CSV table of C-alpha atoms and ligand atoms in Angstrom, one decimal:
chain,number,residue,atom,x,y,z
A,41,MET,CA,-8.7,13.5,39.0
A,42,ARG,CA,-8.3,14.2,35.3
A,43,SER,CA,-6.1,11.5,33.5
A,44,ILE,CA,-4.6,10.4,30.4
A,45,GLN,CA,-3.8,7.5,28.5
A,46,PHE,CA,-0.5,5.2,27.3
A,47,PRO,CA,-0.5,4.0,23.8
A,48,ASP,CA,-1.5,0.6,25.4
A,49,GLY,CA,-4.7,2.3,27.2
A,50,THR,CA,-3.5,2.3,30.6
A,51,SER,CA,-4.9,5.5,32.0
A,52,VAL,CA,-2.8,7.3,34.8
A,53,PRO,CA,-3.1,10.8,36.3
A,54,SER,CA,-2.7,13.8,34.4
A,55,LEU,CA,-1.0,15.3,38.0
A,56,GLY,CA,1.4,13.1,39.4
A,57,LEU,CA,4.3,13.7,42.0
A,58,GLY,CA,8.0,14.2,41.0
A,59,THR,CA,10.5,12.7,43.8
A,60,TRP,CA,14.2,14.5,42.5
A,61,TYR,CA,15.9,16.0,46.1
A,62,ILE,CA,13.6,13.8,48.2
A,63,GLY,CA,15.0,11.5,50.5
A,64,ASP,CA,18.3,13.1,51.0
A,65,SER,CA,17.5,14.6,54.3
A,66,HIS,CA,16.4,12.7,57.4
A,67,ALA,CA,15.2,15.4,58.6
A,68,ARG,CA,12.6,15.9,56.5
A,69,ARG,CA,12.0,12.2,55.9
A,70,ASP,CA,8.3,12.2,58.1
A,71,ALA,CA,6.9,14.9,55.9
A,72,GLU,CA,8.2,13.9,52.3
A,73,ILE,CA,6.3,10.6,53.3
A,74,ALA,CA,3.4,12.3,54.5
A,75,ALA,CA,3.8,14.6,51.1
A,76,LEU,CA,3.6,11.1,49.2
A,77,ARG,CA,0.9,9.4,50.9
A,78,ARG,CA,-1.4,12.3,50.5
A,79,GLY,CA,-0.7,12.9,47.3
A,80,ILE,CA,-1.9,9.1,46.9
A,81,ASP,CA,-5.3,9.8,48.6
A,82,LEU,CA,-5.8,12.6,46.4
A,83,GLY,CA,-5.2,11.1,43.0
A,84,MET,CA,-2.0,12.2,42.3
A,85,SER,CA,-1.0,8.5,42.2
A,86,LEU,CA,2.0,8.4,39.9
A,87,ILE,CA,4.9,9.0,41.3
A,88,ASP,CA,8.2,9.5,39.2
A,89,SER,CA,12.1,8.6,40.6
A,90,ALA,CA,15.3,7.7,39.2
A,91,GLU,CA,18.4,5.4,40.2
A,92,MET,CA,20.0,9.0,40.4
A,93,TYR,CA,17.5,10.6,42.7
A,94,GLY,CA,19.7,11.1,45.9
A,95,ASN,CA,22.2,8.1,44.4
A,96,GLY,CA,19.5,5.3,45.4
A,97,ALA,CA,17.7,7.6,48.3
A,98,SER,CA,14.8,8.7,46.5
A,99,GLU,CA,13.5,5.4,45.6
A,100,LYS,CA,13.9,3.7,49.3
A,101,LEU,CA,11.8,6.6,50.6
A,102,VAL,CA,9.2,6.1,47.4
A,103,GLY,CA,9.4,2.5,49.0
A,104,ALA,CA,8.8,3.0,52.7
A,105,ALA,CA,6.0,5.6,51.4
A,106,ILE,CA,4.3,2.9,49.0
A,107,GLU,CA,4.8,0.2,51.3
A,108,GLY,CA,1.1,-1.3,51.8
A,109,ARG,CA,-0.1,0.7,48.8
A,110,ARG,CA,1.7,-0.7,46.0
A,111,ASP,CA,-1.5,-1.7,43.7
A,112,GLU,CA,-2.4,2.5,44.0
A,113,VAL,CA,0.2,3.6,42.3
A,114,PHE,CA,2.0,3.9,39.5
A,115,LEU,CA,5.2,3.8,39.6
A,116,VAL,CA,8.2,5.5,37.3
A,117,SER,CA,12.0,5.2,37.6
A,118,LYS,CA,14.9,5.8,35.0
A,119,VAL,CA,17.8,4.1,34.6
A,120,TYR,CA,21.1,6.0,34.1
A,121,PRO,CA,22.6,6.0,30.3
A,122,HIS,CA,25.6,4.3,31.5
A,123,ASN,CA,23.7,1.3,32.7
A,124,ALA,CA,21.7,0.9,29.8
A,125,SER,CA,23.2,-1.8,28.3
A,126,ARG,CA,21.5,-4.9,28.0
A,127,ASP,CA,22.6,-6.8,30.9
A,128,GLY,CA,23.2,-2.8,32.9
A,129,VAL,CA,19.7,-2.4,32.3
A,130,ALA,CA,18.3,-5.6,33.8
A,131,ALA,CA,21.1,-5.1,37.0
A,132,ALA,CA,20.1,-1.7,37.5
A,133,CYS,CA,16.2,-2.3,37.3
A,134,GLU,CA,16.6,-5.1,40.2
A,135,ARG,CA,18.4,-2.8,42.2
A,136,SER,CA,16.0,0.0,41.7
A,137,LEU,CA,13.0,-2.7,42.5
A,138,GLN,CA,14.9,-4.1,45.6
A,139,ARG,CA,14.7,-0.1,46.8
A,140,LEU,CA,11.4,0.5,46.0
A,141,GLY,CA,10.3,-2.3,47.4
A,142,THR,CA,8.2,-4.1,44.8
A,143,ASP,CA,8.4,-6.7,42.1
A,144,ARG,CA,7.8,-4.5,39.2
A,145,LEU,CA,8.0,-1.2,37.8
A,146,ASP,CA,4.8,0.2,35.6
A,147,LEU,CA,7.2,2.5,33.4
A,148,TYR,CA,11.0,2.6,33.3
A,149,LEU,CA,12.9,5.3,31.4
A,150,LEU,CA,16.1,5.6,29.8
A,151,HIS,CA,17.4,8.8,31.9
A,152,TRP,CA,18.6,10.5,29.2
A,153,ARG,CA,20.6,9.6,25.7
A,154,GLY,CA,24.4,8.3,26.2
A,155,GLY,CA,26.6,6.1,24.7
A,156,VAL,CA,24.7,2.7,24.5
A,157,PRO,CA,23.2,2.1,21.3
A,158,LEU,CA,19.4,2.2,21.6
A,159,ASP,CA,18.6,-0.8,19.8
A,160,GLU,CA,20.6,-2.6,22.8
A,161,THR,CA,18.7,-0.5,25.5
A,162,ILE,CA,15.3,-1.4,23.8
A,163,ASP,CA,16.1,-4.9,23.5
A,164,GLY,CA,17.1,-4.8,27.5
A,165,PHE,CA,13.4,-2.9,27.7
A,166,GLU,CA,11.9,-5.7,26.2
A,167,ARG,CA,13.7,-8.6,28.0
A,168,LEU,CA,12.7,-6.6,31.3
A,169,ILE,CA,8.9,-6.8,30.1
A,170,ALA,CA,9.4,-10.6,29.3
A,171,ALA,CA,10.5,-10.9,32.7
A,172,GLY,CA,7.7,-9.2,34.2
A,173,LYS,CA,9.9,-6.7,35.6
A,174,ILE,CA,8.4,-3.6,34.1
A,175,ASN,CA,5.1,-2.7,32.4
A,176,ARG,CA,6.4,-0.7,29.6
A,177,TRP,CA,9.4,1.6,28.6
A,178,GLY,CA,10.1,4.9,27.8
A,179,VAL,CA,13.0,7.9,27.2
A,180,SER,CA,13.6,10.9,29.1
A,181,ASN,CA,15.1,14.4,27.2
A,182,PHE,CA,15.1,13.1,24.1
A,183,ASP,CA,14.6,15.9,21.3
A,184,SER,CA,12.7,15.5,17.7
A,185,TYR,CA,16.1,14.0,16.0
A,186,ASP,CA,16.6,11.2,19.3
A,187,MET,CA,12.9,10.4,18.6
A,188,GLU,CA,13.5,9.3,15.3
A,189,ASP,CA,16.9,8.1,15.9
A,190,LEU,CA,14.6,5.7,18.2
A,191,ALA,CA,12.0,4.6,15.7
A,192,ALA,CA,14.7,3.6,13.3
A,193,ALA,CA,15.9,1.3,15.9
A,194,GLY,CA,13.0,-0.2,16.9
A,195,GLY,CA,11.6,1.8,19.1
A,196,ALA,CA,7.8,1.8,18.3
A,197,ALA,CA,6.9,0.5,21.6
A,198,VAL,CA,8.1,4.0,23.5
A,199,ALA,CA,5.3,4.7,26.3
A,200,THR,CA,6.5,8.2,26.4
A,201,ASN,CA,9.4,11.1,26.8
A,202,GLN,CA,9.8,13.1,30.0
A,203,VAL,CA,11.4,16.6,29.2
A,204,LEU,CA,11.3,19.8,30.5
A,205,TYR,CA,8.0,21.5,30.3
A,206,ASN,CA,6.6,24.9,31.8
A,207,LEU,CA,5.2,28.3,31.0
A,208,SER,CA,8.7,29.4,30.9
A,209,THR,CA,10.6,26.6,28.7
A,210,ARG,CA,7.8,26.0,25.9
A,211,GLY,CA,10.1,24.9,23.0
A,212,ILE,CA,8.8,21.2,22.9
A,213,GLU,CA,5.3,23.2,21.2
A,214,TRP,CA,7.2,24.0,18.6
A,215,ASP,CA,7.7,19.7,17.6
A,216,LEU,CA,8.0,17.7,20.5
A,217,LEU,CA,4.6,18.3,21.4
A,218,PRO,CA,2.9,18.0,18.2
A,219,GLU,CA,5.0,15.2,17.1
A,220,ALA,CA,4.0,13.0,20.6
A,221,ARG,CA,0.2,13.5,19.7
A,222,GLU,CA,0.7,12.5,16.3
A,223,ASP,CA,2.2,9.2,17.8
A,224,GLY,CA,-0.1,9.2,20.3
A,225,ILE,CA,2.2,9.1,23.5
A,226,PRO,CA,1.7,11.4,26.3
A,227,ILE,CA,4.9,13.9,27.1
A,228,MET,CA,5.2,14.0,31.3
A,229,ALA,CA,6.0,17.3,31.6
A,230,TYR,CA,9.0,17.8,34.3
A,231,SER,CA,10.1,20.9,36.8
A,232,PRO,CA,6.3,22.4,35.9
A,233,VAL,CA,6.5,25.1,38.1
A,234,ASP,CA,10.1,25.5,36.9
A,235,GLN,CA,11.7,24.5,40.1
A,236,ALA,CA,9.4,27.1,42.1
A,237,ARG,CA,10.8,30.2,40.1
A,238,LEU,CA,7.1,30.6,38.8
A,239,LEU,CA,6.0,30.8,41.9
A,240,VAL,CA,7.4,34.3,42.4
A,241,GLU,CA,6.4,35.4,39.0
A,242,SER,CA,4.8,38.4,39.9
A,243,GLU,CA,2.5,38.5,36.6
A,244,LEU,CA,1.3,34.7,36.9
A,245,ILE,CA,0.6,35.4,40.8
A,246,ALA,CA,-1.6,38.4,39.8
A,247,LEU,CA,-3.5,36.5,36.7
A,248,ALA,CA,-3.6,33.4,39.2
A,249,ARG,CA,-5.2,35.7,41.6
A,250,GLU,CA,-8.1,36.6,39.3
A,251,ILE,CA,-9.2,33.3,39.0
A,252,GLY,CA,-9.1,32.1,42.8
A,253,ALA,CA,-6.0,30.1,42.2
A,254,SER,CA,-2.1,30.2,43.3
A,255,ALA,CA,0.8,30.5,40.8
A,256,ALA,CA,1.3,26.9,41.3
A,257,GLN,CA,-2.2,26.0,40.2
A,258,LEU,CA,-2.4,28.1,37.3
A,259,ALA,CA,0.9,27.0,36.1
A,260,LEU,CA,-0.1,22.9,36.7
A,261,ALA,CA,-3.6,24.2,35.3
A,262,TRP,CA,-2.3,25.5,32.1
A,263,ALA,CA,0.7,22.2,31.8
A,264,ILE,CA,-1.6,19.6,31.8
A,265,ASP,CA,-4.9,21.8,30.0
A,266,CYS,CA,-3.4,21.3,26.7
A,267,GLY,CA,-3.9,17.7,26.3
A,268,GLY,CA,-1.1,14.9,25.7
A,269,VAL,CA,0.7,16.4,28.7
A,270,ILE,CA,1.2,14.9,32.3
A,271,ALA,CA,2.7,17.1,34.6
A,272,ILE,CA,4.8,15.9,37.8
A,273,PRO,CA,5.9,18.4,39.9
A,274,LYS,CA,7.6,18.1,43.3
A,275,ALA,CA,6.4,18.6,46.8
A,276,GLY,CA,7.9,17.8,50.0
A,277,ARG,CA,5.2,19.2,52.1
A,278,ALA,CA,2.0,17.6,52.4
A,279,GLU,CA,0.3,20.9,51.9
A,280,HIS,CA,2.0,22.0,48.5
A,281,VAL,CA,0.7,18.3,47.6
A,282,GLU,CA,-3.0,19.6,48.5
A,283,GLU,CA,-2.6,22.8,46.7
A,284,ASN,CA,-1.3,21.2,43.5
A,285,ALA,CA,-4.0,18.8,43.6
A,286,LYS,CA,-6.5,21.4,42.9
A,287,ALA,CA,-5.2,22.4,39.8
A,288,ALA,CA,-6.8,19.6,38.1
A,289,GLU,CA,-10.2,21.5,38.4
A,290,ILE,CA,-9.0,24.3,37.1
A,291,VAL,CA,-10.4,24.9,33.4
A,292,LEU,CA,-8.5,27.3,31.7
A,293,THR,CA,-10.8,30.0,29.2
A,294,ASP,CA,-9.1,31.6,26.2
A,295,GLU,CA,-8.4,34.6,27.7
A,296,ILE,CA,-6.6,33.1,30.4
A,297,ARG,CA,-4.5,31.3,27.6
A,298,ALA,CA,-4.1,34.2,25.7
A,299,ARG,CA,-2.7,36.1,28.9
A,300,LEU,CA,-0.5,33.3,29.8
A,301,ASP,CA,0.5,33.2,26.1
A,302,ALA,CA,1.6,37.2,26.3
A,303,ILE,CA,3.4,36.6,29.7
A,304,PHE,CA,5.0,33.5,28.2
A,305,PRO,CA,5.1,33.6,24.7
A,306,PRO,CA,5.2,30.3,22.9
A,307,PRO,CA,8.2,29.4,20.3
A,308,ASP,CA,8.4,31.2,17.3
A,309,GLY,CA,10.6,28.8,15.6
A,310,PRO,CA,12.4,25.4,16.4
A,311,THR,CA,14.6,25.1,19.5
A,312,PRO,CA,17.3,22.7,20.8
A,313,LEU,CA,15.8,20.7,24.1
A,314,GLU,CA,16.4,22.8,26.9
A,315,ILE,CA,18.1,19.8,29.7
A,316,LEU,CA,17.9,20.3,33.3
B,163,NAP,P1,9.5,21.8,40.3
B,163,NAP,O1,8.4,20.4,40.3
B,163,NAP,O2,9.2,22.3,38.9
B,163,NAP,O3,9.2,22.1,41.6
B,163,NAP,C1,9.7,21.7,42.5
B,163,NAP,C2,9.9,23.0,43.5
B,163,NAP,O4,8.7,23.4,43.7
B,163,NAP,C3,10.2,22.4,45.3
B,163,NAP,O5,10.8,23.2,45.6
B,163,NAP,C4,8.7,22.5,45.7
B,163,NAP,O6,8.7,22.6,47.2
B,163,NAP,C5,8.4,23.7,44.9
B,163,NAP,N1,6.8,23.6,45.1
B,163,NAP,C6,6.0,22.6,44.4
B,163,NAP,N2,4.8,22.8,44.7
B,163,NAP,C7,4.3,23.6,45.3
B,163,NAP,C8,3.3,24.6,45.9
B,163,NAP,N3,2.4,24.4,45.7
B,163,NAP,N4,4.0,25.7,46.6
B,163,NAP,C9,5.2,26.2,47.0
B,163,NAP,N5,5.9,25.2,46.2
B,163,NAP,C10,6.3,24.4,45.5
B,163,NAP,O7,10.7,20.8,39.9
B,163,NAP,P2,11.1,19.4,39.6
B,163,NAP,O8,11.9,18.7,40.9
B,163,NAP,O9,13.0,19.8,38.9
B,163,NAP,O10,10.7,18.6,38.7
B,163,NAP,C11,9.4,18.0,39.0
B,163,NAP,C12,9.8,16.6,39.1
B,163,NAP,O11,10.2,16.0,37.7
B,163,NAP,C13,11.5,15.8,39.6
B,163,NAP,O12,11.2,15.8,41.1
B,163,NAP,C14,11.8,14.7,38.8
B,163,NAP,O13,10.9,13.6,39.5
B,163,NAP,C15,11.2,15.0,37.5
B,163,NAP,N6,12.1,15.3,37.1
B,163,NAP,C16,13.4,14.6,35.8
B,163,NAP,C17,13.9,15.1,35.1
B,163,NAP,C18,14.9,14.1,34.4
B,163,NAP,O14,15.8,14.6,33.6
B,163,NAP,N7,13.8,13.0,33.6
B,163,NAP,C19,14.8,16.6,35.8
B,163,NAP,C20,14.1,17.1,36.4
B,163,NAP,C21,13.3,16.4,37.6
B,163,NAP,P3,8.5,21.8,48.4
B,163,NAP,O15,9.2,20.5,48.3
B,163,NAP,O16,9.0,22.7,49.6
B,163,NAP,O17,7.4,21.2,48.4
């Protein structure tokens, strides 16, 4: 598995496991646990969850999947903006830790920017680090100007910004992605297969077939190939996880990149960050 570094030097796999909608259905529980465990086996050992997902159901299922394997996993969760006050973030983190069955998060993100002043949330995160509850913190759905505000609020320790990024949604290549590279922080690309919509794009399917890959594999290989990006596809089935893991082995040629650019054009100017 290819890897990428956080600013503190910690390496994580370039492909992780998303968990939105995982844990919502009792009927899918065993398959979802098996999918996450298969992902860990294959080196996709960064797992992304959030208190929002299924109102805690995702974190509970992740907790079951990583039982006995906590040290193999880089665990990420997110706090709701309305819980991101100094005391609120501590209480929300404690609830997440309980659901996940662990005593620490590797990374804790502010899910999106809300009404709590950023310096207060940062202080809350730093207190959690001091208490050993989280190893580092970051943000999600922050546009360029939000990152500037974060820096002005004392957010130099931010580890990542998790944003919507896939072949169909490339706006961050204009500003956020180069800025993150300059700052040395990885971008976490959510919905990297556009919630399965990319998988039915006929031109992508045809191009993928030419290189002996699936549409999912080509979309994921593209997302992580440019550097500075961790993609976190969600797959509730082990066979999808196995397919996705192989994306890390694909090396894209300049010709394939150019043909992808022709099908899914890069941005030609600044666009507001899209949010799901
Ligand atoms: P996604 O990963 O782009 O797409 C997930 C969908 O693609 C699922 O329906 C999954 O099906 C399907 N899929 C994945 N691999 C496949 C394969 N090889 N073959 C066929 N189908 C495949 O969308 P997402 O869940 O929105 O994004 C990924 C993760 O990013 C989330 O789970 C979450 O952790 C995070 N996220 C964060 C935010 C935020 O605001 N920070 C927002 C959205 C998402 P199966 O489940 O049936 O395998």
